[in-house]
Tab-separated table of C-alpha atoms and ligand atoms in Angstrom:
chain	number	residue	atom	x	y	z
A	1	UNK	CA	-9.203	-0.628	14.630
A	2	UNK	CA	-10.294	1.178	11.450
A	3	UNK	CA	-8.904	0.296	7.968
A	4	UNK	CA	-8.958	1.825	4.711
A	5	UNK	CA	-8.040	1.962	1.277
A	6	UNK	CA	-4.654	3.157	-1.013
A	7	UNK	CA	-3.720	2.746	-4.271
A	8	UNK	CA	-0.161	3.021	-4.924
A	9	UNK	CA	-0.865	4.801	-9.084
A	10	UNK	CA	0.803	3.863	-12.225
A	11	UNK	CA	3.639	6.939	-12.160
A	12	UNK	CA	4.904	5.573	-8.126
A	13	UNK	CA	4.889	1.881	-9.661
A	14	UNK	CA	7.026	2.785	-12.432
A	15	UNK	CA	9.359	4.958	-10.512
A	16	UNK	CA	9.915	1.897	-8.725
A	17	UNK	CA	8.959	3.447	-5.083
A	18	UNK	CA	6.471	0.723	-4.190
A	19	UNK	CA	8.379	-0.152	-1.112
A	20	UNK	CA	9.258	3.492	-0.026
A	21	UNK	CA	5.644	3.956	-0.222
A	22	UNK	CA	4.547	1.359	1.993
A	23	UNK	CA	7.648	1.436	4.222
A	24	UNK	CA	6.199	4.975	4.897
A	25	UNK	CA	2.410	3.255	5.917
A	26	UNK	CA	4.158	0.978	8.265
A	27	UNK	CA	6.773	3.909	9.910
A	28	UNK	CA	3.088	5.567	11.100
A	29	UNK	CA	1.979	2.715	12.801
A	30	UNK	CA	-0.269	1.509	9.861
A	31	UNK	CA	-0.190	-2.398	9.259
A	32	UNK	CA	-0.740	-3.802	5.745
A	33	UNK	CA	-4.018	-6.121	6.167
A	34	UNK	CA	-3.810	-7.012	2.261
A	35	UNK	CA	-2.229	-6.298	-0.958
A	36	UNK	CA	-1.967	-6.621	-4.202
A	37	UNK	CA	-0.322	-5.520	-7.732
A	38	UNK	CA	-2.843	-5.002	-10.610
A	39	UNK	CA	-3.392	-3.795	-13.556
A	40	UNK	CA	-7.399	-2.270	-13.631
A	41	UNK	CA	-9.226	-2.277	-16.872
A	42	UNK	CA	-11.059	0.678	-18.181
A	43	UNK	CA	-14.135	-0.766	-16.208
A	44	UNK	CA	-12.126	-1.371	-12.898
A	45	UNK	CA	-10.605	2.451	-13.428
A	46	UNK	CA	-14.110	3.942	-14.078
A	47	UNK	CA	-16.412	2.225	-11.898
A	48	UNK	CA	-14.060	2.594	-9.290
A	49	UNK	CA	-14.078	6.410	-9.779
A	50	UNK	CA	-17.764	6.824	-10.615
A	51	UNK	CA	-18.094	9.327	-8.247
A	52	UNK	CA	-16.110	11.994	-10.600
A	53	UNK	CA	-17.920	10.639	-13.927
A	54	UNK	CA	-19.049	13.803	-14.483
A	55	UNK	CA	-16.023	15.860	-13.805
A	56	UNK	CA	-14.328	17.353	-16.756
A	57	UNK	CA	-10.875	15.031	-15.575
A	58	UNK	CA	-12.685	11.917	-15.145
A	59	UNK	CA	-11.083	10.817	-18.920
A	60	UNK	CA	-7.477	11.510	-17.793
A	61	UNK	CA	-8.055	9.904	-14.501
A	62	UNK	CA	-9.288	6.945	-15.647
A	63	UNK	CA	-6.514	7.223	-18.951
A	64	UNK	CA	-4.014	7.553	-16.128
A	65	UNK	CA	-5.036	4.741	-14.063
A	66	UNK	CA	-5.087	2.376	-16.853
A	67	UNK	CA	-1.573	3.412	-17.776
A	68	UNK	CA	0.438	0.562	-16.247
A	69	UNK	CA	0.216	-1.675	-12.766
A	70	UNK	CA	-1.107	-0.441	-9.794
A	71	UNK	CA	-0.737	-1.761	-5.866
A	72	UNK	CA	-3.898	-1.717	-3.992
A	73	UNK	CA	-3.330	-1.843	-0.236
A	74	UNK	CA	-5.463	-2.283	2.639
A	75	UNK	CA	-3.792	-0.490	5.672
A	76	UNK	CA	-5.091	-1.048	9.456
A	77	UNK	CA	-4.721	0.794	12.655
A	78	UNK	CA	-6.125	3.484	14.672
A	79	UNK	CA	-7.701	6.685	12.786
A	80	UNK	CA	-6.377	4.404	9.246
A	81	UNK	CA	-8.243	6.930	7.120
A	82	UNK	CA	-7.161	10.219	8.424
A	83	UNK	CA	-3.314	8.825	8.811
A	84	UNK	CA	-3.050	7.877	5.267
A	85	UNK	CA	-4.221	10.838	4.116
A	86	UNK	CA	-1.996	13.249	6.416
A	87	UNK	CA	0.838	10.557	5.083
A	88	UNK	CA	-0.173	11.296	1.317
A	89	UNK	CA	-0.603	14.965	1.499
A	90	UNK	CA	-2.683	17.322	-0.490
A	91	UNK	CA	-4.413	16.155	-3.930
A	92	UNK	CA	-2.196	18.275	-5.993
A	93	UNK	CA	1.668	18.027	-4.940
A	94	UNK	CA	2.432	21.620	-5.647
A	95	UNK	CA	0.399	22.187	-2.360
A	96	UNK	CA	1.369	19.382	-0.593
A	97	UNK	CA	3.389	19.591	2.848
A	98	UNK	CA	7.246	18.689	2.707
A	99	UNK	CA	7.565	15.415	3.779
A	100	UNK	CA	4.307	14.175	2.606
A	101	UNK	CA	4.509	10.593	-0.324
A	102	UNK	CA	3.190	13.219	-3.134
A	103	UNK	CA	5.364	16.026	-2.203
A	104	UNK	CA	8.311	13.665	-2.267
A	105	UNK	CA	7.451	11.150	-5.346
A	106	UNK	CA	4.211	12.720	-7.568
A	107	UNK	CA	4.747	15.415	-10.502
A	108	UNK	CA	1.198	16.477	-10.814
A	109	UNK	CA	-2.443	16.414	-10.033
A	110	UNK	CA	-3.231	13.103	-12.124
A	111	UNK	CA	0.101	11.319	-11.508
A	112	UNK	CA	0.244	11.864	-7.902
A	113	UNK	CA	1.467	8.546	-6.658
A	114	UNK	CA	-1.150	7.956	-4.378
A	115	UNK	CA	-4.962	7.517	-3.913
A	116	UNK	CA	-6.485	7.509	-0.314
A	117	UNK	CA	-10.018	6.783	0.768
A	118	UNK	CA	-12.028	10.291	1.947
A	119	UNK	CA	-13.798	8.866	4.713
A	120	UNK	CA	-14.429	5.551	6.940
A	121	UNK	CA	-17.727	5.309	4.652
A	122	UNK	CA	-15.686	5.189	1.386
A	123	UNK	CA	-13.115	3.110	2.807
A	124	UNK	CA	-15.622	0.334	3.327
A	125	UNK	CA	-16.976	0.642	-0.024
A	126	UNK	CA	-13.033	0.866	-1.486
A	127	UNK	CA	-12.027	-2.323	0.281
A	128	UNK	CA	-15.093	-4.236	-0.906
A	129	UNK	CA	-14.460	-3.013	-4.885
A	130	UNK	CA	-10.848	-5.070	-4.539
A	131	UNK	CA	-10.690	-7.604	-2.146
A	132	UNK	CA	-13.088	-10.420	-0.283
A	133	UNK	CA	-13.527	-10.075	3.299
A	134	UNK	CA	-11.199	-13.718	3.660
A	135	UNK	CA	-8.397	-11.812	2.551
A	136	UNK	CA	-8.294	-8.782	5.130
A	137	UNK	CA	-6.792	-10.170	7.905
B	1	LIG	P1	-7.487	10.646	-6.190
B	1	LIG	O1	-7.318	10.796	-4.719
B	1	LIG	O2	-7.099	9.355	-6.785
B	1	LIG	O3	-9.023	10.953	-6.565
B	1	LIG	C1	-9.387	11.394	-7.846
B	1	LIG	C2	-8.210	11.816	-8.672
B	1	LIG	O4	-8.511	12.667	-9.761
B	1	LIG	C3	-7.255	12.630	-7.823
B	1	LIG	O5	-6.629	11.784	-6.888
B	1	LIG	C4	-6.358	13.235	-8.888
B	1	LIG	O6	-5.286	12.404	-9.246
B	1	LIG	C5	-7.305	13.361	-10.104
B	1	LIG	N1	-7.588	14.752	-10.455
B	1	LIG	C6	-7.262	15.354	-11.611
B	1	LIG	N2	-7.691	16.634	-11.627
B	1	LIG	C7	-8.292	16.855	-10.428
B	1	LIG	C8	-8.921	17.995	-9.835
B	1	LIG	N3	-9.033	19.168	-10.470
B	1	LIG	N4	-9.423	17.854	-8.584
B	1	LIG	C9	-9.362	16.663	-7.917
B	1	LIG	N5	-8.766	15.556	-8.453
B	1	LIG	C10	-8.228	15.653	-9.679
């Protein structure tokens, strides 16, 4: 049993596609282990994306992110990581698949609905940044 991490972003919340979104987890088999609405301060938004600090679209991201409520999502099951992201698509929804959550509810590469963990490494570290281990069940 492997879990990992989503973020449902600011543009899906306020399209009002929350449950579409997670309807779609649990349709592949995925359970929700834990969830939660939020709204991340400009600390949560760039610590949790560190990793691109130095990227020239680490501003927007983390403008983006801070933009309104977020739901952060722990989904369980076998291969978690790799489902979510064939679920979510590619990064920019111009190239993602039909049928994928940012072909179907994201307009562009920062409001793309969605973030996914990008390994069962990061996942671990993802799931630790929001929520105590009591919580997961
Ligand atoms: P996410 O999976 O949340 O991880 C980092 C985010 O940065 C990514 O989704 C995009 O929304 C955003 N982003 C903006 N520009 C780029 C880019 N050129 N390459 C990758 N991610 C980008």
């Amino acid at each position: 049993m492997e879990q990992t991490l989503s973020i449902i972003k600011p543009d899906a919340v306020a399209k009002n596609v929350v449950g579409k979104i997670l309807s779609r987890f649990e349709d592949a088999g995925l359970r929700i282990a834990a969830t939660r609405k939020m709204q991340l301060s400009r600390a949560d938004a760039e610590a949790f994306y560190a990793v691109h600090a130095e990227r020239p679209f680490f501003g927007e991201l983390v403008e983006f992110m801070i933009s309104g409520p977020v739901v952060v999502t722990v989904l369980e099951g076998t291969d978690a990581m790799i489902k979510n992201r064939d679920l979510m698509g590619a990064t920019n929804p111009k190239e993602a698949e039909a049928g994928t959550i940012r072909a179907d509810f994201a307009e562009s590469i920062d409001a793309n609905a969605v973030h996914g963990s990008d390994s069962v490494e990061n996942a671990a570290i993802e799931i630790a940044f929001f929520f105590a281990q009591k919580e997961l069940s």
